[in-house]
Structure formats: C-alpha cells, structure tokens
mmCIF file of C-alpha atoms in Angstrom:
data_model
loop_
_atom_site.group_PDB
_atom_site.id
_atom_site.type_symbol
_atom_site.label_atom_id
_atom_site.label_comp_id
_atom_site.label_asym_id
_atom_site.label_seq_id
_atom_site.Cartn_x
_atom_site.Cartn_y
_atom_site.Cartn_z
ATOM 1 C CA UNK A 1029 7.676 13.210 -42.003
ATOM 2 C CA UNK A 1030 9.560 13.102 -39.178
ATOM 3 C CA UNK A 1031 7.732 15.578 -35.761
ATOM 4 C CA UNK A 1032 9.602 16.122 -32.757
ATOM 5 C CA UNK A 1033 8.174 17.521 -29.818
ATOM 6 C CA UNK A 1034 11.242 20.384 -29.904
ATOM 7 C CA UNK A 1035 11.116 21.827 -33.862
ATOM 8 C CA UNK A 1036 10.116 24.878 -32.536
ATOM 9 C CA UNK A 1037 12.761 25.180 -29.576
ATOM 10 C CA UNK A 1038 15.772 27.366 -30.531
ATOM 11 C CA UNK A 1039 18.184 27.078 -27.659
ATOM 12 C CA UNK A 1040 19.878 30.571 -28.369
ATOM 13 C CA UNK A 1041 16.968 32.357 -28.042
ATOM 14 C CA UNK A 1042 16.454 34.506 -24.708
ATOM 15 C CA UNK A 1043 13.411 32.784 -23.419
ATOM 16 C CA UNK A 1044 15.608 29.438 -23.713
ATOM 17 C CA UNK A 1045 18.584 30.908 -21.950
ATOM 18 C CA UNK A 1046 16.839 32.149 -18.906
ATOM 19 C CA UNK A 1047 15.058 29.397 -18.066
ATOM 20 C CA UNK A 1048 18.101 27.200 -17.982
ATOM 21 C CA UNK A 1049 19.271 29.921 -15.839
ATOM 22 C CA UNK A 1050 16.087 29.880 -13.744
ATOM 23 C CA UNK A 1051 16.584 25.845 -13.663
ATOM 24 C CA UNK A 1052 19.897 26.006 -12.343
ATOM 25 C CA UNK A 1053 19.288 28.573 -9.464
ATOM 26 C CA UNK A 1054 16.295 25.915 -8.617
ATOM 27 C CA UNK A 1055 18.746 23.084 -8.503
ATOM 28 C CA UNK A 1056 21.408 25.537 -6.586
ATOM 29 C CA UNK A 1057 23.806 24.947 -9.597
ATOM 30 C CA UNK A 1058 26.532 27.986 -9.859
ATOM 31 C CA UNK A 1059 25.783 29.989 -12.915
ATOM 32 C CA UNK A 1060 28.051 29.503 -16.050
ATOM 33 C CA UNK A 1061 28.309 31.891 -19.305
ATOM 34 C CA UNK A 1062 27.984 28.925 -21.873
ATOM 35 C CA UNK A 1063 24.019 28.025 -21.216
ATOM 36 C CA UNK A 1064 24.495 24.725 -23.105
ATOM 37 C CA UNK A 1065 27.244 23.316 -20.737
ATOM 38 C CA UNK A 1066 24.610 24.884 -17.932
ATOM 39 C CA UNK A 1067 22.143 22.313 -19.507
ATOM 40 C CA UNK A 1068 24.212 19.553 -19.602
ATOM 41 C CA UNK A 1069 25.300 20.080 -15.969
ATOM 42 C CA UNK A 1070 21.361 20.127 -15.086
ATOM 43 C CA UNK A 1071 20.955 16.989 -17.240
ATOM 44 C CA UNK A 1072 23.494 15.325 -14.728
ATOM 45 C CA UNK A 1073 22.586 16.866 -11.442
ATOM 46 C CA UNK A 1074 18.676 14.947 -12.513
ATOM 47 C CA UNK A 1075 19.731 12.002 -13.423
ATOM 48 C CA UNK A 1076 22.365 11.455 -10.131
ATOM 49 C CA UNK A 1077 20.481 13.006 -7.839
ATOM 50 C CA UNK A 1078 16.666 13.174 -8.724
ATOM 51 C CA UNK A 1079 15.839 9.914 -10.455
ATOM 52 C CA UNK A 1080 13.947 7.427 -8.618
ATOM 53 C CA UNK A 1081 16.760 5.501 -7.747
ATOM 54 C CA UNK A 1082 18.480 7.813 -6.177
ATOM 55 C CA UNK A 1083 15.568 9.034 -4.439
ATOM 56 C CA UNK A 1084 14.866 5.553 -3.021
ATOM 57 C CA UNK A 1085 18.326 5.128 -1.699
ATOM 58 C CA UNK A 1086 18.223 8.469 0.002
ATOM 59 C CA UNK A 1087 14.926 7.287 1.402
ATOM 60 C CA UNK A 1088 16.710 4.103 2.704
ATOM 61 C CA UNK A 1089 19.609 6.105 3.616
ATOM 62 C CA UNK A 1090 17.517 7.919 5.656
ATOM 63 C CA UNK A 1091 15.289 5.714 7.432
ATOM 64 C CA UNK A 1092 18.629 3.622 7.993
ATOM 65 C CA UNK A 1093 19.896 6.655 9.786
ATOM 66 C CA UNK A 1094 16.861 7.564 11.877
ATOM 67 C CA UNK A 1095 16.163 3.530 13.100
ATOM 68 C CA UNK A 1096 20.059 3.584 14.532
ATOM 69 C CA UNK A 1097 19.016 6.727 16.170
ATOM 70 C CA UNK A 1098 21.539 8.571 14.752
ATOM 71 C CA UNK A 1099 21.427 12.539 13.282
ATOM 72 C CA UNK A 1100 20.361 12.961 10.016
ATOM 73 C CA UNK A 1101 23.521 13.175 7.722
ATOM 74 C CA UNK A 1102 22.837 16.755 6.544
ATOM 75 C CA UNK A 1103 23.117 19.404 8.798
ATOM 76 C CA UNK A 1104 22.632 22.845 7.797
ATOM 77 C CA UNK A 1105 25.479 25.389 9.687
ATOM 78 C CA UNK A 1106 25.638 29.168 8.388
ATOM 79 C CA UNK A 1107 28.729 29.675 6.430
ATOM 80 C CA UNK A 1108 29.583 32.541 8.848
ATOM 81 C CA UNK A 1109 29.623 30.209 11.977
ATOM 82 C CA UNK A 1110 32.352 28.254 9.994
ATOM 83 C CA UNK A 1111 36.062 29.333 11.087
ATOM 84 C CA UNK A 1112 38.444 29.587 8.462
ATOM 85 C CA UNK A 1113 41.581 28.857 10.791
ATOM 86 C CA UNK A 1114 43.571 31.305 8.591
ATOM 87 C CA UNK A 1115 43.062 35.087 7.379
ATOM 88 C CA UNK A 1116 42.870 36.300 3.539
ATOM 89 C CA UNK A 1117 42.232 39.883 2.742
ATOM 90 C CA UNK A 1118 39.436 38.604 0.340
ATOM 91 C CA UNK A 1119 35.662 37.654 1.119
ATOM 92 C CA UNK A 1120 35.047 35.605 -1.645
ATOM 93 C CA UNK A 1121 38.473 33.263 -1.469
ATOM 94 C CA UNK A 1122 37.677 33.302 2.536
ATOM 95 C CA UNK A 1123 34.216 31.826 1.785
ATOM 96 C CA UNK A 1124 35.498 29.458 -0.574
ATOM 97 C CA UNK A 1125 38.027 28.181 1.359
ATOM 98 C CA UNK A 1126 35.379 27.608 4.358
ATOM 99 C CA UNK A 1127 33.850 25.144 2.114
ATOM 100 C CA UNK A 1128 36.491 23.734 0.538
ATOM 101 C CA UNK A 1129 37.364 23.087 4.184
ATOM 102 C CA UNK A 1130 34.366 21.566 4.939
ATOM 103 C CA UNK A 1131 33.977 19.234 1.579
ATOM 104 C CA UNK A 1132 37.478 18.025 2.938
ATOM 105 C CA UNK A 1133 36.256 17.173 6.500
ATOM 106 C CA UNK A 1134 33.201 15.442 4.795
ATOM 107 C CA UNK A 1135 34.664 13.498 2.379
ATOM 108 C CA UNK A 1136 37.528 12.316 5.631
ATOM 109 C CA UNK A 1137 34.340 11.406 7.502
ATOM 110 C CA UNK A 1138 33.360 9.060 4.661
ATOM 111 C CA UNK A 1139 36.675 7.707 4.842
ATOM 112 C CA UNK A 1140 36.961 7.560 8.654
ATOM 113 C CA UNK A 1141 33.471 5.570 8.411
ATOM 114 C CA UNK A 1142 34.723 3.190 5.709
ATOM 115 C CA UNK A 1143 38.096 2.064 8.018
ATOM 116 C CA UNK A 1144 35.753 1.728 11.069
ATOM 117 C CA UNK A 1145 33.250 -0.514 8.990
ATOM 118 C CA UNK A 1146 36.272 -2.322 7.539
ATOM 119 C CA UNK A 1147 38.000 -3.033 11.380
ATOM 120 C CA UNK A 1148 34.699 -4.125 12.601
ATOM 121 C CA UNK A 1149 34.156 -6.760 9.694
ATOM 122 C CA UNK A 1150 37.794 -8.088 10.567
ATOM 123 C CA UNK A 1151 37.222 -7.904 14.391
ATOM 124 C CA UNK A 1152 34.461 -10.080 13.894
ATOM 125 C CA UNK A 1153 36.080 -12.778 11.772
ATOM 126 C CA UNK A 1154 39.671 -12.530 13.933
ATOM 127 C CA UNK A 1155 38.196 -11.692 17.684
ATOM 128 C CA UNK A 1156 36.666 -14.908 18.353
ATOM 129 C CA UNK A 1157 37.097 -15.951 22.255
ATOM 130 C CA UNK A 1158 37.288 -19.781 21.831
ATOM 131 C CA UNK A 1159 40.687 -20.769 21.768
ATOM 132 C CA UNK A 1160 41.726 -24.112 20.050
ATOM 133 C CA UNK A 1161 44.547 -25.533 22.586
ATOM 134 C CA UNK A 1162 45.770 -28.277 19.574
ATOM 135 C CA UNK A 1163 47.686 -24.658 18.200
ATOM 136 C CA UNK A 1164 49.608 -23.317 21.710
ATOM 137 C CA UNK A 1165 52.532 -24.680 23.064
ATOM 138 C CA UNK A 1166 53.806 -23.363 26.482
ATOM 139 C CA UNK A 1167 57.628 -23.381 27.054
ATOM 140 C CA UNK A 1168 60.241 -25.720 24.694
#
C-alpha cells in the first residue's frame, strides 16, 4: 500500500487555490488565473532564489559588496520618483514602462560591469611597463 503525505490534497479545491494565492503575494509573484502554473512559478522562484545556495551567494555577494565599501546592490526608489521620459494617457502602461525602463538600465549596468571587468583583466596582461629593447628598432 502505497501512503503519500498528499492523498488528501485536492488542488482544485478553494482552500488549495488561495493559499497558492496567499504564497505568491508572499513571494511578490503577479497573480495568474491558472493556480497550477501559479504553483509552478512558486516552485521556481524557491528553488532560484531561496535555496541555500542561492542564499549563500547572496550572502557572499553581499559581504563582497560591503568589504569594497561599495552600496548595497539593491536600492529601493518609489516608482513615482521614477521619470518616464515620455507621456501615455494610461497609468498602468506608464508604470510599466517605468520599470521596464529600469530592468533595462539594470541589466546595461550588468553589462557595463562585465566590459569594465573584461578591460581590466586585459590591461593587466597587455599594460606591463618593462619594455624588452631586443623588439624596437628606431629609424631604417
């Protein structure tokens, strides 16, 4: 006889539904209609973002961050300080264009950050100040 912890779980039922809605506002995932894709996009958000992995390299992250004496990489700014730059008649698409804006300038940061890491790797390989005089010729 096979007994699993879940026989009696019935993920239709009400009870089910709102506390994968409940779950969701916890994690500050949007709402969806289909509560099973809801689930599955909770499953994910835990596993990437709350395992102990990822925990310990936000830690790191972190620590890494505050040692170099530099700002934590999360800042929290009010949607409402955030200029658009343009005008739309609607709230809702003005708001979603603010962040859409700022995911943009976040993820160029991340690639601003990656060219400066990769310049410095070849500066340090390519800018060396001893010159090897066996190489130059001057004039003919």
């Amino acid at each position: 006889m096979s007994c699993s912890v879940f026989h009696w779980l019935t993920v239709d039922s009400a009870d089910f539904k709102v506390g994968v809605t409940s779950l969701a506002k916890l994690l500050q995932i949007p709402s969806h209609p289909d509560h099973l894709l809801l689930l599955k996009t909770i499953s994910i958000v835990i596993k990437e973002r709350l395992s102990s992995g990822a925990i310990e390299k936000a830690k790191v992250k972190q620590a890494k961050a505050t040692s170099q004496g530099s700002k934590p990489s999360s800042v929290s700014i009010p949607l409402s300080k955030v200029t658009l730059g343009f005008s739309t008649d609607d709230e809702g698409t003005a708001e979603a264009a603010k962040i859409l804006r700022l995911l943009h300038i976040h993820d160029l940061r991340e690639l601003q950050d990656a060219v400066n890491q990769a310049i410095v790797a070849v500066q340090q390989i390519t800018a060396n100040p001893k010159t090897d005089t066996k190489l130059g010729k001057v004039g003919r």
